[in-house]
Amino acid sequence: MTVMPPARERALSPKDVVAAEWLKLRTMRSAWWIWAGAATYTLVGLAVIMMHIGSYDQASPQERASFDSADPAVAVMPIVAFFIGCLGALAITTEFSTGSIAPSLVAVPRRVTLLAAKTVVVACVAFASGVLFAGLSQLAALLLLGDRPPPVNPWPHWSDAIPTAAGTAFTTLVTALVALGLGALLRSAAATVAVIGALTVVVPSLAHLLPEALHLRVASVLIPNLAPQVAGAESAYLLSPPVAIAVLTCYTVVALAAGALGLSRRDV
Amino acid sequence: MIDVRELTKRYGSTLALDGLSFQARPGRVTGFLGPNGAGKSTTLRVIVGLHRPTSGVALVNGRRYADIGRPLHEVGALLDAGAVHPGRTAYDQLACLARGHRIGSSRITTLLEHVGLGAVAHQRVGGFSLGMRQRLGIAAALLGDPGIVLLDEPVNGLDAEGIRWVRDLMGTLASQGRTVLLSSHVMSEMALIADHVVIIGRGRLIAETSMEELAGRFRRDTLVRSPRQGELAAILRGAGASVACEPQGGLAVTGADPATIGDLAARHHIPIHELTPRGATLEDVYLDMTDQAADHRAGGASR
């Protein structure tokens, strides 16, 4: 049996495949709902911060000295990252749940190309959303805090908020790409969202139950906690910014590689 | 041109395709027939690279589907009309597929009108009937003006007018020199659409032949009713015909044409109440063939 070697044919332009994926995401109403969910949660988080500042104002000086900081990176962004993660998951799991993955792959038979195009689109949307929501919530927090001192004010100077915003935008991006990779592997929205929820919300909360020394070691490598470490912000966690960036990169690469492998190897 | 060579596909312990080989050539409509579960959809999915065969190969114009640079310009496929995002409009549905190939919006609009969905182009697909989804799927298959068109059960859910439309469309596509391969589990549909048929059962090729040749395989006999049936049977057997008693009464005669039967009866003064030449329908031939394949496999399994 002879099979001709693959001829060098003019392939699809990666730019066009990315444009097609952007069109798919844009014309998916659930994506807009999730994005609106992230926006709504930003407002909810800011309301919580407002109440936190209110109770700070009524607290005694001793209580004020040990007050938790009114930091949107803690109160707002982990949940926003979870929402944007869901968006990353849906970018591929919806194709499996509706079966539209078949026509998609008939149009773009090279599966890694398809996943790469989705990666570009999800990365852009997630990073832009991360910058937007982190920026807005920190700006709002700055305005609400006014000239209140630390510890309730996490930033001695307003410019100190910028690295934190960048750090949370970065973790939002990573959350969404990990979700995309897992979605390509698991093919189920429910399973992917459950894993992302565990990674971004459940495990970070449960980690507090561990003994202190172990807690710090575990918590330091959890995605939401990597945001302040990337920013080099003052925190109890253990990693330096370059190591934190390396850990986040590892999450992304491992999840996307697993997704690419799962998508390439299994029948559709 | 589609060239399927020795395809085998195993899912766990189930053998979905078992050394299947056939070809679909340009300029004619090839009907791909088999009962439900025969492996038609699996074969089509292997052709477009969605399923990886356990062994064998499916070639599209001489190479594997994944090696085609701009596949929509070469192959159009409708695999499952339901495989659409219900929240998208018909137009967006096509645009999402077309964008990667730089197929423009005028082509999409023209096609939607061509398949009769012009008026609902900007409505969500979720509200479409199965027939409308079939039409949308056919439009998607034609996006890149491909030389090869693969359609899996395209007339499912279509009304009589829709079926005629598909039939005419397939005929037109084939007359333009395109390769048209369409699957169905209903023979009567194919009899009107296809020039050539590939019949499979349980993942194996049962027949690859022209529609005419298949029609020529009609089993022919003559139904005879007479009040003196026993006598007539003896006379016919004496003349070399074979005679069987029909369950509903009457004799099924083969090996003697109606004129011979009538003459013989007249010579012996036997009254004839009915003399009907019968031909098996294509449907019967098909069911016979596929039943045999099923029996063969069932027998094999119990061994």
Coordinates of C-alpha atoms in Angstrom, one line a residue:
Chain A
M1 CA 0.0 0.0 0.0
T2 CA 1.5 3.3 -1.1
V3 CA 0.6 6.6 0.4
M4 CA 1.9 9.7 -1.2
P5 CA 4.1 11.7 1.2
P6 CA 2.4 14.9 2.5
A7 CA 2.7 17.4 -0.3
R8 CA 3.7 20.9 0.7
E9 CA 0.4 22.7 0.2
R10 CA -0.4 26.3 1.0
A11 CA -1.8 25.8 4.4
L12 CA -4.3 28.0 6.3
S13 CA -2.8 31.2 7.6
P14 CA -2.5 31.0 11.4
K15 CA -3.9 34.6 11.5
D16 CA -7.1 33.4 9.8
V17 CA -7.5 30.5 12.1
V18 CA -7.1 32.8 15.2
A19 CA -9.7 35.2 13.6
A20 CA -12.1 32.2 13.3
E21 CA -11.6 31.3 16.9
W22 CA -12.2 34.9 18.0
L23 CA -15.4 34.9 16.0
K24 CA -16.5 31.6 17.7
L25 CA -15.9 33.0 21.2
R26 CA -17.5 36.3 20.3
T27 CA -20.7 34.7 18.9
M28 CA -21.1 32.4 22.0
R29 CA -23.6 34.0 24.3
S30 CA -22.5 32.0 27.3
A31 CA -19.1 33.6 27.0
W32 CA -20.7 37.0 27.4
W33 CA -22.7 35.8 30.4
I34 CA -19.6 34.6 32.1
W35 CA -17.8 37.8 31.4
A36 CA -20.8 39.7 32.8
G37 CA -20.6 37.4 35.8
A38 CA -16.9 38.4 36.4
A39 CA -17.9 42.1 36.1
T40 CA -20.8 41.6 38.5
Y41 CA -18.5 39.8 41.0
T42 CA -16.1 42.7 40.8
L43 CA -18.8 45.0 42.1
V44 CA -19.8 42.5 44.8
G45 CA -16.1 42.2 45.9
L46 CA -15.9 46.0 46.0
A47 CA -19.0 46.1 48.2
V48 CA -17.3 43.7 50.6
I49 CA -14.2 45.9 50.6
M50 CA -16.4 48.9 51.3
M51 CA -18.0 47.1 54.3
H52 CA -14.5 46.0 55.5
I53 CA -13.4 49.6 55.5
G54 CA -16.6 50.6 57.3
S55 CA -15.9 48.2 60.1
Y56 CA -12.2 49.4 60.2
D57 CA -13.5 52.9 60.8
Q58 CA -15.5 51.7 63.8
A59 CA -12.8 49.5 65.2
S60 CA -10.6 50.4 68.2
P61 CA -6.9 51.4 67.6
Q62 CA -5.7 48.0 68.8
E63 CA -8.0 46.2 66.4
R64 CA -7.0 48.5 63.6
A65 CA -3.4 47.6 64.1
S66 CA -4.1 43.9 63.2
F67 CA -6.8 44.6 60.5
D68 CA -6.8 42.5 57.3
S69 CA -5.9 44.7 54.3
A70 CA -8.6 45.8 51.9
D71 CA -6.9 44.2 48.9
P72 CA -8.9 43.4 45.8
A73 CA -6.2 40.9 44.9
V74 CA -7.6 38.9 47.8
A75 CA -11.2 39.9 47.9
V76 CA -12.1 40.2 44.2
M77 CA -9.6 38.7 41.8
P78 CA -9.5 35.0 42.7
I79 CA -13.2 34.7 41.9
V80 CA -12.8 36.9 38.8
A81 CA -10.0 34.6 37.7
F82 CA -12.3 31.6 38.3
F83 CA -15.0 33.2 36.0
I84 CA -12.4 33.9 33.3
G85 CA -11.1 30.4 33.8
C86 CA -14.6 29.1 33.0
L87 CA -14.5 31.2 29.9
G88 CA -11.3 29.5 28.8
A89 CA -12.8 26.1 29.6
L90 CA -16.0 26.8 27.5
A91 CA -13.9 27.9 24.5
I92 CA -13.3 24.2 23.9
T93 CA -15.8 22.2 26.0
T94 CA -18.7 23.9 24.3
E95 CA -17.4 22.4 21.0
F96 CA -17.5 19.0 22.5
S97 CA -20.9 19.4 24.2
T98 CA -22.6 20.6 21.0
G99 CA -20.6 18.4 18.7
S100 CA -19.4 21.4 16.7
I101 CA -15.8 20.2 17.3
A102 CA -16.3 17.9 14.3
P103 CA -17.0 20.6 11.7
S104 CA -14.3 22.7 13.4
L105 CA -11.7 19.9 12.9
V106 CA -13.0 19.2 9.3
A107 CA -12.1 22.9 8.6
V108 CA -8.9 22.8 10.6
P109 CA -7.7 19.2 10.6
R110 CA -4.4 19.9 12.4
R111 CA -5.6 19.7 15.9
V112 CA -2.6 21.4 17.6
T113 CA -3.2 24.3 15.2
L114 CA -6.8 24.6 16.4
L115 CA -5.8 24.4 20.0
A116 CA -3.0 27.0 19.4
A117 CA -5.5 29.4 17.9
K118 CA -7.8 28.9 20.8
T119 CA -4.9 29.5 23.1
V120 CA -4.1 32.9 21.5
V121 CA -7.7 34.0 21.7
V122 CA -8.2 32.9 25.3
A123 CA -4.9 34.4 26.3
C124 CA -5.7 37.8 24.9
V125 CA -9.2 37.8 26.3
A126 CA -8.1 36.6 29.8
F127 CA -5.2 38.9 30.1
A128 CA -7.2 41.9 28.9
S129 CA -10.0 41.0 31.3
G130 CA -7.5 40.5 34.1
V131 CA -5.9 43.9 33.5
L132 CA -9.4 45.5 33.3
F133 CA -10.9 43.9 36.4
A134 CA -7.7 44.1 38.5
G135 CA -7.1 47.7 37.4
L136 CA -10.7 48.8 38.0
S137 CA -11.0 47.1 41.4
Q138 CA -7.7 48.4 42.6
L139 CA -8.6 51.9 41.4
A140 CA -11.9 51.7 43.3
A141 CA -10.2 50.3 46.4
L142 CA -7.7 53.2 46.3
L143 CA -10.5 55.7 46.1
L144 CA -12.4 54.0 49.0
L145 CA -9.3 53.7 51.2
G146 CA -8.4 57.4 50.7
D147 CA -5.5 58.2 53.2
R148 CA -6.2 55.3 55.6
P149 CA -2.8 53.8 56.7
P150 CA -1.6 50.2 56.6
P151 CA -2.4 47.5 57.4
V152 CA -5.9 48.1 56.1
N153 CA -4.4 50.0 53.1
P154 CA -2.2 47.4 51.3
W155 CA -0.3 50.1 49.4
P156 CA 1.8 52.7 51.1
H157 CA 1.8 54.6 47.8
W158 CA -0.7 54.3 45.0
S159 CA 2.0 53.1 42.5
D160 CA 2.5 50.1 44.8
A161 CA -0.8 48.8 43.5
I162 CA 0.5 48.4 39.9
P163 CA 2.7 45.2 40.4
T164 CA -0.2 43.6 42.3
A165 CA -2.6 44.4 39.5
A166 CA -0.1 43.0 37.0
G167 CA 0.4 39.9 39.1
T168 CA -3.4 39.2 39.4
A169 CA -3.8 39.8 35.6
F170 CA -1.1 37.2 35.1
T171 CA -2.7 34.6 37.3
T172 CA -6.0 35.3 35.6
L173 CA -4.3 34.5 32.3
V174 CA -2.8 31.3 33.7
T175 CA -6.1 30.2 35.1
A176 CA -7.8 30.6 31.8
L177 CA -5.1 28.8 29.8
V178 CA -5.0 25.9 32.4
A179 CA -8.8 25.7 32.0
L180 CA -8.4 25.6 28.2
G181 CA -5.8 22.8 28.3
L182 CA -7.9 20.8 30.9
G183 CA -11.0 21.4 28.8
A184 CA -9.2 19.9 25.7
L185 CA -8.2 16.9 27.8
L186 CA -11.4 16.3 29.8
R187 CA -13.9 17.5 27.1
S188 CA -16.5 18.2 29.7
A189 CA -17.5 21.6 30.9
A190 CA -18.6 20.3 34.3
A191 CA -15.4 18.3 35.0
T192 CA -13.2 21.2 33.8
V193 CA -15.0 23.8 35.9
A194 CA -14.9 21.6 38.9
V195 CA -11.1 21.2 38.6
I196 CA -10.6 24.9 38.0
G197 CA -12.9 25.7 41.0
A198 CA -10.8 23.3 43.1
L199 CA -7.5 24.9 41.9
T200 CA -8.5 28.5 42.4
V201 CA -11.0 28.5 45.2
V202 CA -11.4 25.2 47.2
V203 CA -7.8 24.1 47.6
P204 CA -6.5 27.6 48.6
S205 CA -9.2 27.7 51.4
L206 CA -8.6 24.1 52.6
A207 CA -4.8 24.7 52.6
H208 CA -5.4 26.9 55.7
L209 CA -6.3 23.8 57.6
L210 CA -2.8 22.4 57.2
P211 CA -0.2 22.9 59.9
E212 CA 1.5 26.3 59.5
A213 CA 4.8 25.2 58.0
L214 CA 3.2 22.8 55.5
H215 CA 0.4 25.3 54.7
L216 CA 2.9 27.9 53.5
R217 CA 4.8 25.5 51.4
V218 CA 1.6 24.2 49.7
A219 CA -0.1 27.6 49.5
S220 CA 2.9 29.2 47.9
V221 CA 2.5 27.2 44.7
L222 CA -1.3 27.6 44.4
I223 CA -2.3 29.8 41.4
P224 CA -4.2 32.6 43.2
N225 CA -1.4 32.9 45.8
L226 CA 1.2 33.3 43.1
A227 CA -0.1 36.7 42.2
P228 CA 1.4 38.6 45.2
Q229 CA 4.6 36.5 44.8
V230 CA 4.9 37.5 41.1
A231 CA 4.4 41.1 42.1
G232 CA 7.0 40.8 44.9
A233 CA 4.4 42.2 47.3
E234 CA 4.8 41.7 51.0
S235 CA 3.3 38.3 51.9
A236 CA 4.0 35.3 54.0
Y237 CA 4.5 33.2 50.9
L238 CA 7.9 31.7 50.1
L239 CA 8.7 32.3 46.4
S240 CA 10.7 35.0 44.7
P241 CA 9.1 36.7 41.6
P242 CA 11.1 34.7 39.0
V243 CA 10.4 31.4 40.7
A244 CA 6.7 32.4 41.0
I245 CA 6.6 33.2 37.3
A246 CA 8.3 29.9 36.5
V247 CA 5.7 28.0 38.6
L248 CA 2.9 29.7 36.7
T249 CA 4.5 29.0 33.4
C250 CA 4.8 25.3 34.4
Y251 CA 1.0 25.2 35.2
T252 CA 0.3 26.6 31.7
V253 CA 2.7 24.5 29.8
V254 CA 1.7 21.2 31.5
A255 CA -2.1 21.8 31.1
L256 CA -1.8 22.9 27.4
A257 CA 0.5 20.0 26.5
A258 CA -1.8 17.6 28.2
G259 CA -4.7 19.1 26.3
A260 CA -2.9 19.0 23.0
L261 CA -2.0 15.4 23.6
G262 CA -5.5 14.4 24.5
L263 CA -7.0 16.3 21.6
S264 CA -4.5 14.8 19.1
R265 CA -4.6 11.2 20.3
R266 CA -8.3 10.6 20.8
D267 CA -11.1 10.3 18.2
V268 CA -13.6 13.1 17.9
Chain B
M1 CA -11.9 10.8 -5.6
I2 CA -12.1 9.0 -2.3
D3 CA -10.1 5.8 -1.9
V4 CA -10.8 3.7 1.2
R5 CA -8.3 0.9 1.6
E6 CA -8.6 -2.0 4.0
L7 CA -10.0 0.1 6.8
T8 CA -10.3 -1.5 10.2
K9 CA -11.6 0.3 13.2
R10 CA -11.8 -1.4 16.6
Y11 CA -13.5 0.2 19.6
G12 CA -12.5 -2.0 22.6
S13 CA -13.9 -5.4 21.7
T14 CA -16.2 -4.1 19.0
L15 CA -15.0 -4.3 15.4
A16 CA -16.8 -1.3 13.7
L17 CA -14.9 -1.6 10.4
D18 CA -13.5 -4.9 9.2
G19 CA -11.2 -4.5 6.2
L20 CA -13.4 -2.2 4.3
S21 CA -12.3 -1.0 0.8
F22 CA -14.2 1.0 -1.8
Q23 CA -13.9 4.0 -4.0
A24 CA -16.1 7.0 -4.7
R25 CA -15.3 8.5 -8.1
P26 CA -15.9 12.0 -9.6
G27 CA -18.9 12.7 -11.7
R28 CA -21.3 10.4 -10.0
V29 CA -23.4 10.1 -6.9
T30 CA -22.1 7.1 -4.8
G31 CA -24.7 5.9 -2.3
F32 CA -23.2 4.5 0.9
L33 CA -25.7 2.1 2.2
G34 CA -26.0 -0.1 5.3
P35 CA -28.2 -0.8 8.2
N36 CA -27.9 1.3 11.3
G37 CA -24.6 0.5 13.0
A38 CA -23.0 -0.9 9.9
G39 CA -20.1 1.5 10.1
K40 CA -21.1 4.2 7.6
S41 CA -20.6 7.2 10.0
T42 CA -17.4 5.7 11.3
T43 CA -16.1 5.4 7.7
L44 CA -17.0 9.0 6.9
R45 CA -15.4 10.2 10.1
V46 CA -12.2 8.3 9.3
I47 CA -12.2 9.9 5.8
V48 CA -12.1 13.4 7.3
G49 CA -9.6 12.5 10.0
L50 CA -11.9 12.7 13.0
H51 CA -11.4 9.0 13.8
R52 CA -8.1 7.3 13.5
P53 CA -8.4 3.8 11.8
T54 CA -6.9 0.9 13.7
S55 CA -5.4 -0.1 10.3
G56 CA -5.8 0.8 6.7
V57 CA -6.1 4.2 5.2
A58 CA -8.6 6.6 3.6
L59 CA -7.2 8.8 0.9
V60 CA -8.7 12.0 -0.4
N61 CA -7.3 12.7 -3.9
G62 CA -4.4 10.5 -3.1
R63 CA -3.5 11.8 0.4
R64 CA -4.6 11.8 3.9
Y65 CA -7.2 14.4 4.9
A66 CA -4.9 16.0 7.5
D67 CA -2.3 16.7 4.8
I68 CA -4.7 18.9 2.8
G69 CA -3.7 22.5 3.1
R70 CA -7.1 24.2 2.7
P71 CA -9.5 21.3 3.2
L72 CA -12.8 23.1 2.8
H73 CA -11.9 23.9 -0.8
E74 CA -11.4 20.2 -1.4
V75 CA -13.9 18.4 0.8
G76 CA -17.2 19.4 2.2
A77 CA -18.8 17.2 4.8
L78 CA -22.1 17.1 6.6
L79 CA -21.6 14.6 9.4
D80 CA -24.2 15.5 12.0
A81 CA -26.7 18.3 11.4
G82 CA -27.2 18.5 15.1
A83 CA -23.6 19.4 15.8
V84 CA -24.1 23.1 15.9
H85 CA -24.0 25.7 18.7
P86 CA -27.7 26.5 19.3
G87 CA -27.0 30.0 20.4
R88 CA -25.3 31.1 17.1
T89 CA -27.2 32.4 14.1
A90 CA -27.2 30.4 10.9
Y91 CA -25.0 33.1 9.4
D92 CA -22.5 33.1 12.3
Q93 CA -22.4 29.3 12.2
L94 CA -21.1 29.4 8.7
A95 CA -18.9 32.4 9.3
C96 CA -17.1 30.6 12.1
L97 CA -16.1 27.9 9.7
A98 CA -15.5 30.2 6.7
R99 CA -13.3 32.7 8.5
G100 CA -10.3 30.4 8.7
H101 CA -10.4 29.8 4.9
R102 CA -11.0 33.5 4.1
I103 CA -14.3 32.6 2.6
G104 CA -16.3 35.9 2.5
S105 CA -19.7 36.9 3.7
S106 CA -21.2 37.2 0.1
R107 CA -20.5 33.4 -0.3
I108 CA -22.2 32.7 3.0
T109 CA -25.3 34.8 2.1
T110 CA -25.5 33.3 -1.4
L111 CA -25.3 29.7 0.0
L112 CA -27.9 30.4 2.7
E113 CA -30.3 31.6 0.1
H114 CA -29.4 28.7 -2.1
V115 CA -30.4 26.2 0.6
G116 CA -33.6 28.1 1.4
L117 CA -32.4 29.6 4.7
G118 CA -32.0 33.2 3.4
A119 CA -35.0 34.5 5.5
V120 CA -33.7 33.0 8.7
A121 CA -30.0 33.7 8.2
H122 CA -29.9 35.9 11.4
Q123 CA -32.0 33.6 13.6
R124 CA -30.5 31.3 16.2
V125 CA -30.0 27.7 15.1
G126 CA -31.5 26.5 18.4
G127 CA -34.9 27.2 17.0
F128 CA -34.4 25.4 13.7
S129 CA -36.1 22.2 12.8
L130 CA -34.1 19.1 11.9
G131 CA -34.8 19.8 8.2
M132 CA -33.5 23.4 8.5
R133 CA -30.4 22.1 10.3
Q134 CA -29.9 19.6 7.4
R135 CA -30.0 22.5 5.0
L136 CA -27.6 24.5 7.1
G137 CA -25.3 21.5 7.2
I138 CA -25.4 21.2 3.5
A139 CA -24.6 24.9 3.1
A140 CA -21.6 24.4 5.4
A141 CA -20.5 21.4 3.3
L142 CA -20.6 23.6 0.2
L143 CA -18.8 26.6 1.7
G144 CA -15.5 26.1 0.0
D145 CA -17.0 25.0 -3.4
P146 CA -15.4 21.6 -2.8
G147 CA -14.8 18.9 -5.5
I148 CA -15.8 16.2 -3.0
V149 CA -19.0 16.2 -1.0
L150 CA -19.6 13.8 1.9
L151 CA -23.1 13.7 3.4
D152 CA -24.1 11.5 6.3
E153 CA -27.9 10.7 6.1
P154 CA -28.7 14.1 4.5
V155 CA -32.4 13.5 3.9
N156 CA -33.1 12.6 7.5
G157 CA -35.8 15.0 8.8
L158 CA -36.5 16.5 5.4
D159 CA -40.0 16.6 3.9
A160 CA -40.9 15.3 0.5
E161 CA -40.0 18.6 -1.1
G162 CA -36.7 18.7 0.8
I163 CA -35.8 15.2 -0.3
R164 CA -36.4 16.1 -3.9
W165 CA -34.3 19.2 -3.5
V166 CA -31.4 17.2 -2.1
R167 CA -31.8 14.7 -4.9
D168 CA -31.6 17.4 -7.6
L169 CA -28.7 19.1 -5.8
M170 CA -26.7 15.9 -5.6
G171 CA -27.4 15.2 -9.3
T172 CA -26.2 18.7 -10.2
L173 CA -23.0 18.4 -8.1
A174 CA -22.2 15.1 -9.7
S175 CA -22.9 16.4 -13.2
Q176 CA -20.4 19.2 -12.5
G177 CA -17.8 16.5 -12.1
R178 CA -17.7 16.4 -8.3
T179 CA -17.4 13.3 -6.2
V180 CA -20.6 12.9 -4.2
L181 CA -20.7 10.3 -1.4
L182 CA -23.9 10.1 0.6
S183 CA -24.9 7.6 3.2
S184 CA -28.3 6.3 4.0
H185 CA -29.9 3.3 5.7
V186 CA -33.0 3.5 3.4
M187 CA -32.6 1.9 0.0
S188 CA -35.6 3.6 -1.6
E189 CA -33.9 7.0 -1.2
M190 CA -30.7 5.9 -2.8
A191 CA -32.5 4.2 -5.7
L192 CA -33.5 7.6 -6.9
I193 CA -30.4 9.6 -6.1
A194 CA -27.4 7.3 -6.5
D195 CA -25.7 6.1 -9.7
H196 CA -23.4 3.8 -7.8
V197 CA -23.8 2.0 -4.5
V198 CA -21.5 0.8 -1.8
I199 CA -23.3 -1.5 0.5
I200 CA -21.8 -2.4 3.9
G201 CA -23.0 -4.5 6.8
R202 CA -21.2 -5.0 10.1
G203 CA -18.2 -3.0 8.9
R204 CA -17.7 -5.2 5.8
L205 CA -18.2 -4.5 2.2
I206 CA -21.3 -6.5 0.9
A207 CA -21.5 -5.0 -2.6
E208 CA -19.9 -2.3 -4.6
T209 CA -21.9 -2.0 -7.9
S210 CA -23.9 0.3 -10.1
M211 CA -27.5 0.9 -9.3
E212 CA -28.5 -0.8 -12.6
E213 CA -26.5 -3.9 -11.9
L214 CA -28.1 -4.1 -8.5
A215 CA -31.5 -3.7 -10.0
G216 CA -30.6 -6.6 -12.4
R217 CA -30.2 -8.9 -9.4
F218 CA -34.0 -8.9 -9.0
R219 CA -35.3 -12.3 -8.1
R220 CA -38.2 -12.9 -10.5
D221 CA -41.2 -15.2 -10.1
T222 CA -44.8 -15.5 -11.0
L223 CA -47.7 -15.7 -8.7
V224 CA -50.4 -18.1 -9.9
R225 CA -53.8 -18.8 -8.4
S226 CA -56.0 -21.5 -9.5
P227 CA -58.9 -23.6 -7.9
R228 CA -57.0 -26.7 -9.1
Q229 CA -53.7 -25.7 -7.6
G230 CA -52.3 -29.2 -6.9
E231 CA -52.8 -30.4 -10.4
L232 CA -51.3 -27.2 -11.9
A233 CA -48.3 -27.5 -9.7
A234 CA -47.6 -31.1 -10.9
I235 CA -48.0 -30.0 -14.5
L236 CA -45.6 -27.1 -14.1
R237 CA -43.0 -29.2 -12.3
G238 CA -43.4 -31.7 -15.1
A239 CA -42.5 -28.9 -17.5
G240 CA -39.3 -28.2 -15.6
A241 CA -40.4 -25.1 -13.5
S242 CA -39.9 -25.0 -9.8
V243 CA -43.0 -24.3 -7.7
A244 CA -43.5 -23.3 -4.1
C245 CA -46.7 -22.8 -2.2
E246 CA -47.2 -19.3 -1.0
P247 CA -48.2 -18.9 2.7
Q248 CA -51.2 -16.7 1.6
G249 CA -52.3 -19.2 -1.0
G250 CA -51.3 -19.5 -4.6
L251 CA -48.1 -20.8 -6.2
A252 CA -44.8 -19.0 -6.6
V253 CA -43.4 -20.2 -9.9
T254 CA -39.9 -19.7 -11.2
G255 CA -38.4 -21.2 -14.4
A256 CA -41.5 -20.6 -16.5
D257 CA -42.7 -17.2 -17.8
P258 CA -46.4 -16.2 -17.5
A259 CA -47.1 -17.1 -21.2
T260 CA -45.8 -20.7 -20.7
I261 CA -47.8 -21.1 -17.5
G262 CA -51.0 -19.8 -19.2
D263 CA -50.5 -22.1 -22.2
L264 CA -49.8 -25.1 -20.1
A265 CA -52.9 -24.4 -18.0
A266 CA -55.1 -24.0 -21.1
R267 CA -53.9 -27.2 -22.6
H268 CA -54.9 -29.1 -19.5
H269 CA -58.2 -27.1 -19.1
I270 CA -57.2 -25.7 -15.7
P271 CA -58.8 -22.4 -14.9
I272 CA -56.4 -19.6 -13.9
H273 CA -57.7 -16.9 -11.4
E274 CA -54.5 -14.9 -11.2
L275 CA -51.2 -14.7 -13.0
T276 CA -48.9 -12.0 -11.7
P277 CA -45.3 -11.5 -12.7
R278 CA -43.4 -10.3 -9.6
G279 CA -40.0 -8.6 -9.2
A280 CA -38.3 -8.1 -5.9
T281 CA -37.9 -4.4 -5.1
L282 CA -34.5 -2.9 -4.6
E283 CA -35.4 -2.6 -1.0
D284 CA -35.9 -6.4 -0.8
V285 CA -32.6 -7.0 -2.5
Y286 CA -30.9 -4.7 0.0
L287 CA -32.6 -6.2 3.0
D288 CA -31.7 -9.6 1.8
M289 CA -28.1 -8.7 1.4
T290 CA -27.8 -6.9 4.7
D291 CA -29.7 -9.6 6.6
Q292 CA -27.3 -12.2 5.3
A293 CA -24.4 -10.2 6.5
A294 CA -26.0 -9.9 9.9
D295 CA -26.8 -13.6 10.0
H296 CA -23.3 -14.4 9.0
R297 CA -21.9 -12.4 11.8
A298 CA -24.4 -13.7 14.4
G299 CA -23.4 -17.2 13.4
G300 CA -19.8 -16.4 13.7
A301 CA -20.2 -14.9 17.1
S302 CA -22.0 -18.0 18.5
R303 CA -19.3 -20.4 17.3

